[in-house]
Amino acid sequence: MDIRLRKALNSDISFLMSLRKLTMQQYLEAVGMPTSDEAHLTRINYKFDCAEIITVSDIPVGLFKAEFIEDQNQWYLVQLQVHPDYQNRGIGYTVLERLLSCASESASRIRLSVLKTNPARDLYIRLGFEVVEQSDCEYIMENNSLLKNIAESKVKNTA
């Protein structure tokens, strides 16, 4: 499968609005978060400079937003959404594996938040993310496996 990322453009907003409603509406409603068009648009525009459209064979199928926060040596996964017609095909997994690879190269961690009602949490757990905080409606998760491996390696080297 030819999974690529391209920079999101203003002309993608209608696709992103439809995608957000399809992928997030029910989970947002379940925790009592806003689901108006205005609320969706606000979230779409948040960190839009980091937004990339996930394509499969040049067909837009999702959204990926991640930002590197240099002073914290941390990637923050802002949003990952895959159209329901393309879910369970390894697309989200592949995109996240690429982010994990980038984190590995910079010896950094990855942090994200996920609604407690969103089954994407299972994907994050499979990829080594752990819950480090939580609120009433979401989990904050981190993937620190690389940092743990580095720490373990240093301990072994000094022993």
GROMACS .gro file of C-alpha atoms in nm:
model
  159
    1MET     CA    1   0.000   0.000   0.000
    2ASP     CA    2   0.140   0.340  -0.104
    3ILE     CA    3   0.092   0.549   0.214
    4ARG     CA    4   0.222   0.904   0.187
    5LEU     CA    5   0.192   1.235   0.366
    6ARG     CA    6   0.149   1.571   0.199
    7LYS     CA    7   0.114   1.918   0.347
    8ALA     CA    8  -0.247   2.009   0.425
    9LEU     CA    9  -0.384   2.303   0.231
   10ASN     CA   10  -0.677   2.536   0.290
   11SER     CA   11  -0.850   2.353   0.005
   12ASP     CA   12  -0.849   2.041   0.230
   13ILE     CA   13  -1.070   2.200   0.498
   14SER     CA   14  -1.397   2.049   0.370
   15PHE     CA   15  -1.235   1.703   0.359
   16LEU     CA   16  -1.098   1.755   0.709
   17MET     CA   17  -1.437   1.869   0.841
   18SER     CA   18  -1.605   1.559   0.700
   19LEU     CA   19  -1.322   1.338   0.829
   20ARG     CA   20  -1.342   1.485   1.178
   21LYS     CA   21  -1.716   1.433   1.200
   22LEU     CA   22  -1.686   1.074   1.076
   23THR     CA   23  -1.397   0.984   1.305
   24MET     CA   24  -1.455   1.191   1.619
   25GLN     CA   25  -1.820   1.295   1.656
   26GLN     CA   26  -1.940   0.991   1.852
   27TYR     CA   27  -1.642   0.994   2.088
   28LEU     CA   28  -1.673   1.366   2.154
   29GLU     CA   29  -2.047   1.331   2.221
   30ALA     CA   30  -1.984   1.040   2.459
   31VAL     CA   31  -1.766   1.258   2.684
   32GLY     CA   32  -1.977   1.573   2.648
   33MET     CA   33  -1.729   1.774   2.443
   34PRO     CA   34  -1.843   2.030   2.183
   35THR     CA   35  -1.941   1.896   1.840
   36SER     CA   36  -2.058   2.207   1.658
   37ASP     CA   37  -1.911   2.292   1.319
   38GLU     CA   38  -1.735   2.583   1.487
   39ALA     CA   39  -1.577   2.350   1.746
   40HIS     CA   40  -1.466   2.109   1.474
   41LEU     CA   41  -1.319   2.390   1.266
   42THR     CA   42  -1.132   2.528   1.567
   43ARG     CA   43  -0.971   2.188   1.622
   44ILE     CA   44  -0.891   2.148   1.250
   45ASN     CA   45  -0.720   2.488   1.248
   46TYR     CA   46  -0.525   2.416   1.569
   47LYS     CA   47  -0.161   2.362   1.468
   48PHE     CA   48  -0.267   2.359   1.102
   49ASP     CA   49   0.093   2.440   1.007
   50CYS     CA   50   0.179   2.085   1.124
   51ALA     CA   51  -0.111   1.921   0.940
   52GLU     CA   52  -0.044   1.659   0.676
   53ILE     CA   53  -0.295   1.470   0.468
   54ILE     CA   54  -0.248   1.094   0.467
   55THR     CA   55  -0.293   0.958   0.116
   56VAL     CA   56  -0.314   0.606  -0.022
   57SER     CA   57  -0.241   0.592  -0.393
   58ASP     CA   58  -0.294   0.971  -0.401
   59ILE     CA   59  -0.643   0.944  -0.243
   60PRO     CA   60  -0.684   1.150   0.078
   61VAL     CA   61  -0.771   0.910   0.359
   62GLY     CA   62  -0.668   1.083   0.679
   63LEU     CA   63  -0.501   1.353   0.882
   64PHE     CA   64  -0.170   1.347   1.069
   65LYS     CA   65  -0.048   1.633   1.287
   66ALA     CA   66   0.267   1.604   1.495
   67GLU     CA   67   0.492   1.873   1.633
   68PHE     CA   68   0.844   1.851   1.769
   69ILE     CA   69   0.888   2.052   2.088
   70GLU     CA   70   1.261   2.106   2.096
   71ASP     CA   71   1.303   2.237   2.452
   72GLN     CA   72   1.130   1.921   2.581
   73ASN     CA   73   1.290   1.685   2.327
   74GLN     CA   74   0.941   1.559   2.263
   75TRP     CA   75   0.711   1.489   1.972
   76TYR     CA   76   0.348   1.572   2.039
   77LEU     CA   77   0.093   1.385   1.830
   78VAL     CA   78  -0.173   1.651   1.788
   79GLN     CA   79  -0.417   1.450   1.574
   80LEU     CA   80  -0.435   1.126   1.383
   81GLN     CA   81  -0.753   1.043   1.196
   82VAL     CA   82  -0.813   0.781   0.931
   83HIS     CA   83  -1.136   0.769   0.730
   84PRO     CA   84  -1.355   0.477   0.847
   85ASP     CA   85  -1.343   0.320   0.499
   86TYR     CA   86  -0.964   0.289   0.539
   87GLN     CA   87  -0.938   0.193   0.906
   88ASN     CA   88  -0.799  -0.143   1.015
   89ARG     CA   89  -0.566  -0.158   0.715
   90GLY     CA   90  -0.249  -0.058   0.897
   91ILE     CA   91  -0.250   0.303   0.781
   92GLY     CA   92  -0.252   0.464   1.126
   93TYR     CA   93  -0.003   0.202   1.245
   94THR     CA   94   0.233   0.279   0.956
   95VAL     CA   95   0.216   0.655   1.012
   96LEU     CA   96   0.281   0.609   1.384
   97GLU     CA   97   0.572   0.373   1.315
   98ARG     CA   98   0.727   0.650   1.105
   99LEU     CA   99   0.686   0.893   1.394
  100LEU     CA  100   0.841   0.638   1.631
  101SER     CA  101   1.135   0.613   1.392
  102CYS     CA  102   1.179   0.993   1.395
  103ALA     CA  103   1.165   0.988   1.775
  104SER     CA  104   1.426   0.714   1.780
  105GLU     CA  105   1.659   0.919   1.560
  106SER     CA  106   1.633   1.219   1.793
  107ALA     CA  107   1.627   1.009   2.114
  108SER     CA  108   1.302   1.181   2.207
  109ARG     CA  109   0.970   1.071   2.346
  110ILE     CA  110   0.623   1.097   2.197
  111ARG     CA  111   0.324   1.230   2.388
  112LEU     CA  112  -0.043   1.234   2.289
  113SER     CA  113  -0.391   1.261   2.431
  114VAL     CA  114  -0.679   1.033   2.342
  115LEU     CA  115  -1.042   1.046   2.447
  116LYS     CA  116  -1.126   0.768   2.689
  117THR     CA  117  -1.407   0.659   2.457
  118ASN     CA  118  -1.183   0.637   2.148
  119PRO     CA  119  -1.071   0.284   2.053
  120ALA     CA  120  -0.752   0.431   1.899
  121ARG     CA  121  -0.614   0.391   2.251
  122ASP     CA  122  -0.569   0.019   2.173
  123LEU     CA  123  -0.344   0.105   1.876
  124TYR     CA  124  -0.133   0.333   2.093
  125ILE     CA  125  -0.094   0.061   2.357
  126ARG     CA  126   0.011  -0.191   2.089
  127LEU     CA  127   0.281   0.055   1.984
  128GLY     CA  128   0.417   0.086   2.337
  129PHE     CA  129   0.239   0.396   2.466
  130GLU     CA  130   0.149   0.407   2.834
  131VAL     CA  131  -0.100   0.622   3.022
  132VAL     CA  132   0.093   0.879   3.227
  133GLU     CA  133  -0.195   1.112   3.324
  134GLN     CA  134  -0.568   1.132   3.281
  135SER     CA  135  -0.857   1.372   3.312
  136ASP     CA  136  -1.230   1.306   3.324
  137CYS     CA  137  -1.247   1.256   2.947
  138GLU     CA  138  -0.900   1.173   2.814
  139TYR     CA  139  -0.578   0.986   2.870
  140ILE     CA  140  -0.236   1.142   2.826
  141MET     CA  141  -0.004   0.876   2.689
  142GLU     CA  142   0.368   0.862   2.623
  143ASN     CA  143   0.600   0.629   2.442
  144ASN     CA  144   0.920   0.629   2.638
  145SER     CA  145   1.049   0.289   2.528
  146LEU     CA  146   1.348   0.440   2.348
  147LEU     CA  147   1.443   0.648   2.650
  148LYS     CA  148   1.407   0.343   2.876
  149ASN     CA  149   1.634   0.144   2.643
  150ILE     CA  150   1.897   0.420   2.652
  151ALA     CA  151   1.880   0.435   3.033
  152GLU     CA  152   1.908   0.057   3.060
  153SER     CA  153   2.202   0.060   2.821
  154LYS     CA  154   2.383   0.323   3.030
  155VAL     CA  155   2.324   0.119   3.347
  156LYS     CA  156   2.466  -0.195   3.177
  157ASN     CA  157   2.768  -0.001   3.048
  158THR     CA  158   2.855   0.134   3.392
  159ALA     CA  159   2.815  -0.204   3.564
   0.00000   0.00000   0.00000
